Short mmCIF file of C-alpha atoms in Angstrom, two decimals:
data_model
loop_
_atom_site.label_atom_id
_atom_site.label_comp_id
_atom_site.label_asym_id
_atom_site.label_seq_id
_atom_site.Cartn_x
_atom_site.Cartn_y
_atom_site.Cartn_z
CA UNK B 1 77.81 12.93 25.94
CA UNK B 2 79.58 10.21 23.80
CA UNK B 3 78.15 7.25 26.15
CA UNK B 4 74.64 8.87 26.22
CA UNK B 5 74.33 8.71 22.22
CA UNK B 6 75.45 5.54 22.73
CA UNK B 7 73.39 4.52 25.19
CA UNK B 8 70.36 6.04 23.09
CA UNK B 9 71.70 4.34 19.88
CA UNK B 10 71.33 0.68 21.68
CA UNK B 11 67.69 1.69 22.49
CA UNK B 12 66.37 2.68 19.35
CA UNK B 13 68.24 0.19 16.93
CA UNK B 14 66.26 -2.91 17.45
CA UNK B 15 67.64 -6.60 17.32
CA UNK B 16 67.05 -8.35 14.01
CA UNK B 17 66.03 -11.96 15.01
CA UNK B 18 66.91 -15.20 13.13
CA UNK B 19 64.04 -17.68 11.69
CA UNK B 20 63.33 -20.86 10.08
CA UNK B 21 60.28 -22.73 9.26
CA UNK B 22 60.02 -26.66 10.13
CA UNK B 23 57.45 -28.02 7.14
CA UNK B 24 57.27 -26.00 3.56
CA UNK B 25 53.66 -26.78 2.80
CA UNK B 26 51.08 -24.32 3.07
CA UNK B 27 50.86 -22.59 5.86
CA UNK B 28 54.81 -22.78 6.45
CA UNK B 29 55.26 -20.83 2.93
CA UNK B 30 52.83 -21.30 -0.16
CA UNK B 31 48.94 -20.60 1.30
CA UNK B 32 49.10 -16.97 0.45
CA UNK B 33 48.51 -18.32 -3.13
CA UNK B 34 45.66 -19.89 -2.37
CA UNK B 35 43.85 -16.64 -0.79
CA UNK B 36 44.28 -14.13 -3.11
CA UNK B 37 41.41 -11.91 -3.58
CA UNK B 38 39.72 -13.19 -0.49
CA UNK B 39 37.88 -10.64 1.49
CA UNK B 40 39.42 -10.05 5.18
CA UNK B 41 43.07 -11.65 4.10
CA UNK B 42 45.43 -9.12 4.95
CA UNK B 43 49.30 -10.27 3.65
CA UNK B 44 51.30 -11.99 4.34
CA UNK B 45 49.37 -15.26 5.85
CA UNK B 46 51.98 -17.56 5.86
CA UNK B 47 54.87 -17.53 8.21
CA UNK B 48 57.38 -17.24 5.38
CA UNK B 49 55.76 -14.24 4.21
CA UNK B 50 55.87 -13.17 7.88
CA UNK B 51 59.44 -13.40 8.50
CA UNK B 52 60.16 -12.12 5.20
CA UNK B 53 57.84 -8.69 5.42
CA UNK B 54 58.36 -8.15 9.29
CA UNK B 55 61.75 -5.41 10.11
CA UNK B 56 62.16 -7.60 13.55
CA UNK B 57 63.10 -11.07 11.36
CA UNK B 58 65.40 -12.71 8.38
CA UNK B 59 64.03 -16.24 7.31
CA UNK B 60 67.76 -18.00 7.17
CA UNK B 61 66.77 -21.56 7.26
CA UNK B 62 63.43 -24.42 6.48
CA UNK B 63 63.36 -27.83 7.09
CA UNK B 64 61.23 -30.60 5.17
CA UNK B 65 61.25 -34.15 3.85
CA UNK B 66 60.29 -33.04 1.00
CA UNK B 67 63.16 -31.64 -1.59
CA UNK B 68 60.86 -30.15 -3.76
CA UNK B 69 59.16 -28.29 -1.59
CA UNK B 70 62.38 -26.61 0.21
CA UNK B 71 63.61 -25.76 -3.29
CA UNK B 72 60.54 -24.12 -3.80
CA UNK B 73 61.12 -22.03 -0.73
CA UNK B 74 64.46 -21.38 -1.38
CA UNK B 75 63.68 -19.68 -4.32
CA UNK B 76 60.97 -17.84 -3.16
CA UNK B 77 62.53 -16.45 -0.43
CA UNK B 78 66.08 -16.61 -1.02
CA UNK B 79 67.24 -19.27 0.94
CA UNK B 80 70.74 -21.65 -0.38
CA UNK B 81 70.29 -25.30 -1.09
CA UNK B 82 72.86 -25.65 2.21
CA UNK B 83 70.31 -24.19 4.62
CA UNK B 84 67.75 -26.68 3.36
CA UNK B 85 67.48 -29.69 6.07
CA UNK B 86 65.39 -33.13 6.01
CA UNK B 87 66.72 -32.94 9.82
CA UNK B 88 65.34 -30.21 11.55
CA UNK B 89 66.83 -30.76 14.29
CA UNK B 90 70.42 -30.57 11.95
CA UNK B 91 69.06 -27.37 11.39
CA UNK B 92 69.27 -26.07 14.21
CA UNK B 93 72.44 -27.48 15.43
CA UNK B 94 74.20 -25.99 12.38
CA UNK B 95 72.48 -22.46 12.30
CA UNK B 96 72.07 -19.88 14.46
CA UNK B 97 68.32 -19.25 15.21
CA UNK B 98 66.19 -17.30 17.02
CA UNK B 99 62.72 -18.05 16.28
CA UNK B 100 61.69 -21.06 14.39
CA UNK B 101 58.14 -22.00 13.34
CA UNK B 102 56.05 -25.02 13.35
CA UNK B 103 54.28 -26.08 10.44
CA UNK B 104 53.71 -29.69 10.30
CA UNK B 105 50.10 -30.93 10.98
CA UNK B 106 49.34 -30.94 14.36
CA UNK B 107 49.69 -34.41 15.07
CA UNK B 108 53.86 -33.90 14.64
CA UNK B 109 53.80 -30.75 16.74
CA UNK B 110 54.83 -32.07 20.31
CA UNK B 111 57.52 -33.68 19.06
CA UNK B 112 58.98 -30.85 17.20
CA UNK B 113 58.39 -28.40 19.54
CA UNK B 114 59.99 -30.85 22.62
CA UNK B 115 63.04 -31.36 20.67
CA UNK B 116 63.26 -27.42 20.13
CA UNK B 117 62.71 -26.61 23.51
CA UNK B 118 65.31 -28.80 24.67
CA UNK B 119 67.78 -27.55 22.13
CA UNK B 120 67.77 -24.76 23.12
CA UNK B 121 65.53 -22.81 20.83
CA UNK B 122 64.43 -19.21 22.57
CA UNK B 123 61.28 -18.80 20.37
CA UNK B 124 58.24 -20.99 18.52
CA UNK B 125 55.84 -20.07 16.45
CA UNK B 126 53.56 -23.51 15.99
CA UNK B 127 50.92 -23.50 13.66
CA UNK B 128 47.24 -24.37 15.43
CA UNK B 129 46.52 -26.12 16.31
CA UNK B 130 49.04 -26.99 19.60
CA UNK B 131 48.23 -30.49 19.87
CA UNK B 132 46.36 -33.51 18.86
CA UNK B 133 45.79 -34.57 22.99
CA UNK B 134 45.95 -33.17 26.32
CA UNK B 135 49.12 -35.37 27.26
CA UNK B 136 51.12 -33.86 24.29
CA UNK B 137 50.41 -30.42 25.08
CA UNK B 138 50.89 -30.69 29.17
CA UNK B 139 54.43 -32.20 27.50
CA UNK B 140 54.79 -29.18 25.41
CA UNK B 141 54.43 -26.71 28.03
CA UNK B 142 56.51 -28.11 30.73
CA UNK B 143 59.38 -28.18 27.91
CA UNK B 144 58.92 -24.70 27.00
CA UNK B 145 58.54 -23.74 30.90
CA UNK B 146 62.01 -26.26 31.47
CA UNK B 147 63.74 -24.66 29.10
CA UNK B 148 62.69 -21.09 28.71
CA UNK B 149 61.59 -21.01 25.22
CA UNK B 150 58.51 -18.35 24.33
CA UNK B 151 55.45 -20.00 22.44
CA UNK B 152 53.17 -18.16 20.60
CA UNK B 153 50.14 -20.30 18.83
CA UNK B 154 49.21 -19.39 15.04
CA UNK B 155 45.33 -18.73 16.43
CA UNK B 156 45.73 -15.67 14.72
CA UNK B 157 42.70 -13.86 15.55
CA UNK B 158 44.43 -13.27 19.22
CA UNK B 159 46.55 -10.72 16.75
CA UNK B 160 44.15 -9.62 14.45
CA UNK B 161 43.70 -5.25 14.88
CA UNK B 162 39.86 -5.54 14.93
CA UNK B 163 40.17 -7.86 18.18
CA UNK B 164 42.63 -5.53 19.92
CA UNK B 165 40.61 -3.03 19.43
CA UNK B 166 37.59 -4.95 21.13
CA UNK B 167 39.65 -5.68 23.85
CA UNK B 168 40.93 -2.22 23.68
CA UNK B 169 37.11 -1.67 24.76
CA UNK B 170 36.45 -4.36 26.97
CA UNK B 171 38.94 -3.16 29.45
CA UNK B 172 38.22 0.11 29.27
CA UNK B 173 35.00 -0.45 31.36
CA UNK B 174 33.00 1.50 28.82
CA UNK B 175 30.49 -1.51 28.63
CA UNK B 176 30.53 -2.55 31.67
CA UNK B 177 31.76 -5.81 32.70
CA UNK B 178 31.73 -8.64 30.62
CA UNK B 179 28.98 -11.52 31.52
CA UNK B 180 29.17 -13.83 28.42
CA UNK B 181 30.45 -14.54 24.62
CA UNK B 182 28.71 -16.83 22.22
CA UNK B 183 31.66 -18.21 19.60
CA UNK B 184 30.33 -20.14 16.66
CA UNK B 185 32.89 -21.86 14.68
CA UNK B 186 33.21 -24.99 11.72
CA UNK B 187 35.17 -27.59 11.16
CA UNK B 188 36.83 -29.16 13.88
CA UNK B 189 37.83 -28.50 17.48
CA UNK B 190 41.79 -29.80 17.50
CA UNK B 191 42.23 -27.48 13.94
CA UNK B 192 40.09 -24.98 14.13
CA UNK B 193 37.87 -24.65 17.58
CA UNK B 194 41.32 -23.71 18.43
CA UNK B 195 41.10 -20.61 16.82
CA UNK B 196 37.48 -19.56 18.51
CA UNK B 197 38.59 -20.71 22.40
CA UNK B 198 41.82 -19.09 21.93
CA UNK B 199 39.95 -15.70 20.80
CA UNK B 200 37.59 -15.99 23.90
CA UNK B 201 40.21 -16.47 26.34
CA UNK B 202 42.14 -13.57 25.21
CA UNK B 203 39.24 -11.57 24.90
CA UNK B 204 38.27 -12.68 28.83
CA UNK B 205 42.19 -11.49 30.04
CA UNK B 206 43.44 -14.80 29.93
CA UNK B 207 41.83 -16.61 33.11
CA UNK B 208 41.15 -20.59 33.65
CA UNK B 209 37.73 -22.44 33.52
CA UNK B 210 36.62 -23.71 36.54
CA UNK B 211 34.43 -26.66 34.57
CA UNK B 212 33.10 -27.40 31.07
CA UNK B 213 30.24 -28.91 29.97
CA UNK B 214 30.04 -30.12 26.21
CA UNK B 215 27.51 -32.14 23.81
CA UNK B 216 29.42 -33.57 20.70
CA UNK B 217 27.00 -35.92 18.74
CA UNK B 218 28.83 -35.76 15.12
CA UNK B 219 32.04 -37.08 17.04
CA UNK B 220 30.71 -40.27 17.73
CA UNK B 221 31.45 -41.76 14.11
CA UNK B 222 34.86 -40.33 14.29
CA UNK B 223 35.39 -42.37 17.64
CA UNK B 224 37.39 -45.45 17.72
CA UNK B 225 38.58 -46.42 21.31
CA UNK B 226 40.53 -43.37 22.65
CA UNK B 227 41.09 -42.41 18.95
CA UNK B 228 39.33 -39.95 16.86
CA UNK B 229 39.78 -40.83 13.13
CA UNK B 230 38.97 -37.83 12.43
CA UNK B 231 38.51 -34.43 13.97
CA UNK B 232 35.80 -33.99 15.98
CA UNK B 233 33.18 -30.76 16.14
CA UNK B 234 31.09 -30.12 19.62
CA UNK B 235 29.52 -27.08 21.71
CA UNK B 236 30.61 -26.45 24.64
CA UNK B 237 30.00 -24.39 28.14
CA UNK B 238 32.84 -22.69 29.81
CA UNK B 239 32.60 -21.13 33.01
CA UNK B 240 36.04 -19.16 33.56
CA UNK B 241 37.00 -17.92 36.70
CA UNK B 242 36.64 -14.69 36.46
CA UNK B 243 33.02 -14.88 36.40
CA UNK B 244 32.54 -14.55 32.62
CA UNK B 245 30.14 -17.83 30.87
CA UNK B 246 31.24 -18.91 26.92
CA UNK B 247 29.00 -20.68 24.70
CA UNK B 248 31.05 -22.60 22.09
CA UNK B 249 28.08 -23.34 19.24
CA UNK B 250 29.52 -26.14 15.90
CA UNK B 251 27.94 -24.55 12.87
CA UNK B 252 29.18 -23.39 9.52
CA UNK B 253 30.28 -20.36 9.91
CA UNK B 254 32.38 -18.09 12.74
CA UNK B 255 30.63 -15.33 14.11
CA UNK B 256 31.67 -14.06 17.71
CA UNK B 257 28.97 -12.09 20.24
CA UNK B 258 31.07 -10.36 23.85
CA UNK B 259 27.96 -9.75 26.28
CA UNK B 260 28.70 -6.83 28.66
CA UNK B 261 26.15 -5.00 31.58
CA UNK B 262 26.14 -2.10 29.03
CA UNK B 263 25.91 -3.36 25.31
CA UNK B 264 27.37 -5.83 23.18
CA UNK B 265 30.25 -6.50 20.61
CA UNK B 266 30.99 -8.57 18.08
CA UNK B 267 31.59 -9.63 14.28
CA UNK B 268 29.61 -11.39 11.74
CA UNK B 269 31.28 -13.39 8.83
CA UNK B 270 34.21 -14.61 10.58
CA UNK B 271 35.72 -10.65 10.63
CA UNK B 272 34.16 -8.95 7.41
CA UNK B 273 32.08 -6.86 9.97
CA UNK B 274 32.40 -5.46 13.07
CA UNK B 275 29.11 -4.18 15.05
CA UNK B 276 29.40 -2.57 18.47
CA UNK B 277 25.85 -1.18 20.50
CA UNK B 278 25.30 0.53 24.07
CA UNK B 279 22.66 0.17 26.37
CA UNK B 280 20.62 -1.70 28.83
CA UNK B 281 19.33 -4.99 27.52
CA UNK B 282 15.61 -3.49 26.30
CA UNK B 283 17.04 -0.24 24.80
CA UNK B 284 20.49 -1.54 22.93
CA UNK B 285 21.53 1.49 20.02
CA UNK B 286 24.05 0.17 17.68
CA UNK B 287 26.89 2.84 17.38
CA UNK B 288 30.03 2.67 15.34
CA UNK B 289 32.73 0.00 15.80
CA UNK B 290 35.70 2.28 16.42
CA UNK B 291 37.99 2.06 13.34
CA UNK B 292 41.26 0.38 13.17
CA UNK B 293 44.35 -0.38 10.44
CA UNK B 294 44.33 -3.23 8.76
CA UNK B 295 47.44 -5.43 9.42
CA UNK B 296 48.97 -8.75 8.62
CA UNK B 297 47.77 -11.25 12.16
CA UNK B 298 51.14 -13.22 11.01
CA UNK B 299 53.26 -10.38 11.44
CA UNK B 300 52.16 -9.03 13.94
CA UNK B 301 52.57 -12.74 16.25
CA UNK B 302 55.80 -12.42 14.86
CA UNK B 303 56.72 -9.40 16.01
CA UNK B 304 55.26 -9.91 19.56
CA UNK B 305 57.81 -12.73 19.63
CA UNK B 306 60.24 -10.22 18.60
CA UNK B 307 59.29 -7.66 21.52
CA UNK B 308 59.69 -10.81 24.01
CA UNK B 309 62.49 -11.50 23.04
CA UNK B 310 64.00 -8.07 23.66
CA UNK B 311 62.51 -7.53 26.98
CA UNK B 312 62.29 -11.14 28.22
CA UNK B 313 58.39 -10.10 29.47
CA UNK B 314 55.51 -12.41 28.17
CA UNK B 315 54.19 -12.65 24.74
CA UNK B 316 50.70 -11.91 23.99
CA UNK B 317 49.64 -15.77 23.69
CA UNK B 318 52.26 -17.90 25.26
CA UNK B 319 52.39 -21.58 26.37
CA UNK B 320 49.88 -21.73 28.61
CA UNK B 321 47.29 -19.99 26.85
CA UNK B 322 47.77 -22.60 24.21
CA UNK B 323 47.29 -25.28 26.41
CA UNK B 324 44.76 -24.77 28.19
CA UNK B 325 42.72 -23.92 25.49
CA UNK B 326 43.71 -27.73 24.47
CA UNK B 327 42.39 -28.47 28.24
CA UNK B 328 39.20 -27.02 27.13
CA UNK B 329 38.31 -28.65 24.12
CA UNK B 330 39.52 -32.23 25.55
CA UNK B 331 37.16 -31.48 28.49
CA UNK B 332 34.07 -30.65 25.64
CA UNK B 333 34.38 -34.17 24.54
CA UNK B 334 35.13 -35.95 27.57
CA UNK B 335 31.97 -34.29 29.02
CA UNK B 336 29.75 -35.32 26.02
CA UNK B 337 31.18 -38.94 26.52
CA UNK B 338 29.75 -38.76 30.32
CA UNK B 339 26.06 -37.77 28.65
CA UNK B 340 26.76 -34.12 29.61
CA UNK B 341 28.10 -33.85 32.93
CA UNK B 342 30.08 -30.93 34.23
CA UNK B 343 34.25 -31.74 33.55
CA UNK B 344 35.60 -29.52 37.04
CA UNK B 345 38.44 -28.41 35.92
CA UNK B 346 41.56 -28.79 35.83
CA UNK B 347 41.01 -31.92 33.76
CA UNK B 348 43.80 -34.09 35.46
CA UNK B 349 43.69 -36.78 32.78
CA UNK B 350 42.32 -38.16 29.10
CA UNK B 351 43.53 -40.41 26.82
CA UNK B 352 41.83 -38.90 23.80
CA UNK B 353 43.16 -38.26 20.96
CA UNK B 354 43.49 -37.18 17.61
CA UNK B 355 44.63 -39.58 14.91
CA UNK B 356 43.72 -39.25 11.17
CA UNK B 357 45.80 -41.76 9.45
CA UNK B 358 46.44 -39.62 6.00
CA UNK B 359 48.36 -37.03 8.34
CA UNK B 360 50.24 -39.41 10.61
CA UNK B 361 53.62 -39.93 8.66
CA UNK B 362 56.08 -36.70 8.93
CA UNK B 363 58.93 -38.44 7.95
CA UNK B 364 57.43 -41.21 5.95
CA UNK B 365 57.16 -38.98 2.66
CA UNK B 366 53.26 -38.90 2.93
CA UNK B 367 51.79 -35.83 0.97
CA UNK B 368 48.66 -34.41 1.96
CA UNK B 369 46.67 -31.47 -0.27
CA UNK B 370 49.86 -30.44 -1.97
CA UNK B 371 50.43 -26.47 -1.79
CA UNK B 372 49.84 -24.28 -4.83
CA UNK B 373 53.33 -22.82 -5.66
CA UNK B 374 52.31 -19.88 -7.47
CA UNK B 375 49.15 -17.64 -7.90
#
């Protein structure tokens, strides 16, 4: 009897992880300042706040160059001046972590997240997007698949409750199957297309494209050799394996459109509404989106960590996810450079890349759009 209650006592009390955050800037600890009263923003955003609200995590640790900045966080979240590194890697030498995110812009990630990898780190969060070339990531992944370590990418709409319940409906056949999605996104691919071809991917189950085809015109300027000074927008055509056609389209605004035999799905304004109708093509009703709670995206990544790191099965996202959704974009502009023609995929090479000089200097004391410290 005594064993069983034990047994059922080990089951039910769950594993409090250990976390850190490398880079104290905004999305590392301050950004949820900066959204307040923004409609859609469910706390906490930033993966400070994460940590700190989720049951699974205790933020222990942060690493920065800047002083300021880790003070900052230390007294927001209660950690001492002697778990406050310059050297992440220090850090996690000297403490005992679990999980530790990346926060830096994204042309520092590889780096980082190599140098976790091989030290042993079992979990990453890094901040979208994963990398600023397709060389870096390829490097990322094989370290993380070398070494073991679970990678889940802050594209947070993978986590969001609305999109799990559109999955939720996808796979349940009750549409039929899907054919296509048409994504529109802003800004740029490296930062932010990230967030739209990770969505789509998820939303198709995860398969591979078998060739993309992309037209980037506004990336020209931005071009310098293999060096984009800036990052670049583009649309793109993705034909995934499983059958299923995405049309990437570089506007100003996100709005997301899942095409199935028997209706249609989707959002308008990025995820302020939800719209779901059944039908044949010439007779489409519009019927309610199923309803869904609210819930912080961060949190719940962070918690999907948690859950892999108690069963040692997959996380939601993972490495290669992340990657190839790097793959993808690289293969939008590499396409537009060859006037349009069809990238097969996999894309075995590209020396593009990513390079805005005010965000190239981690360690050089470079600050870039300081974060507001209070609301």
């Amino acid at each position: 009897y005594h064993r069983n209650l034990k047994r059922i006592w080990s089951y039910s009390i769950l594993k409090t992880y250990n976390a850190a955050i490398i880079g104290c800037g905004r999305m590392g600890a301050f950004i949820d300042n900066e959204v307040v009263g923004e409609p859609g923003v469910v706390f906490p955003y930033s993966h400070a706040g994460g940590y700190s609200s989720s049951d699974r995590t205790k933020l222990i640790a942060c690493s920065d160059f800047r002083g300021d900045l880790m003070e900052a966080v230390g007294d927001k979240y209660d950690i001492p001046l002697e778990r406050q590194y310059t050297d992440y890697l220090e850090m996690v030498d000297k403490e005992e972590l679990d999980i530790v995110s990346v926060t830096t812009h994204v042309e520092h990630h590889s780096k980082i997240v190599i140098d976790l990898a091989n030290a042993g780190v079992k979990a990453i969060f890094c901040e979208k997007g994963l990398a600023p070339s397709l060389y870096e990531a390829n490097q990322m992944a094989e370290a993380c698949e070398r070494n073991g370590t679970i990678l889940n990418l802050g594209a947070q709409r993978r986590y969001h409750p609305g999109f799990s319940k559109m999955k939720e409906i996808i796979d349940s056949g009750e549409l039929g199957s899907v054919q296509s999605m048409v994504i529109t996104y802003s800004a740029g691919l490296f930062d932010h297309g990230c967030h739209v071809v990770d969505l789509a991917l998820y939303l198709a189950g995860d398969p591979h494209a078998v060739w993309v085809q992309g037209h980037a015109p506004t990336s020209d300027e931005l071009k310098d050799g293999d060096i984009y000074k800036d990052d670049p927008g583009g649309d793109g055509v993705v034909q995934l394996d499983n059958g299923i056609t995405i049309y990437f389209l570089h506007t100003n605004r996100y709005e997301y459109q899942v095409n199935c035999e028997n209706g249609t799905l989707g959002t308008m304004r990025d995820t302020l509404g939800w719209f779901m109708r059944k039908g044949q093509p010439r007779g489409l009703e519009e019927v309610q989106y199923p309803g869904f709670e609210p819930a912080s995206s961060t949190v719940n990544l962070i918690e999907d960590l948690a859950k892999s790191l108690d069963s040692g099965s997959p996380p939601l996202g993972g490495i290669e996810s992340a990657r190839h959704g790097v793959e993808i974009m690289v293969a939008i502009l590499e396409s537009h450079l060859q006037n349009g023609r069809r990238i097969e995929m996999p894309l075995k090479d590209s020396s593009l890349r990513m390079t805005r000089s005010d965000r190239d200097s981690w360690q050089k004391g470079l600050r870039w759009r300081e974060p507001k410290l209070s609301v």
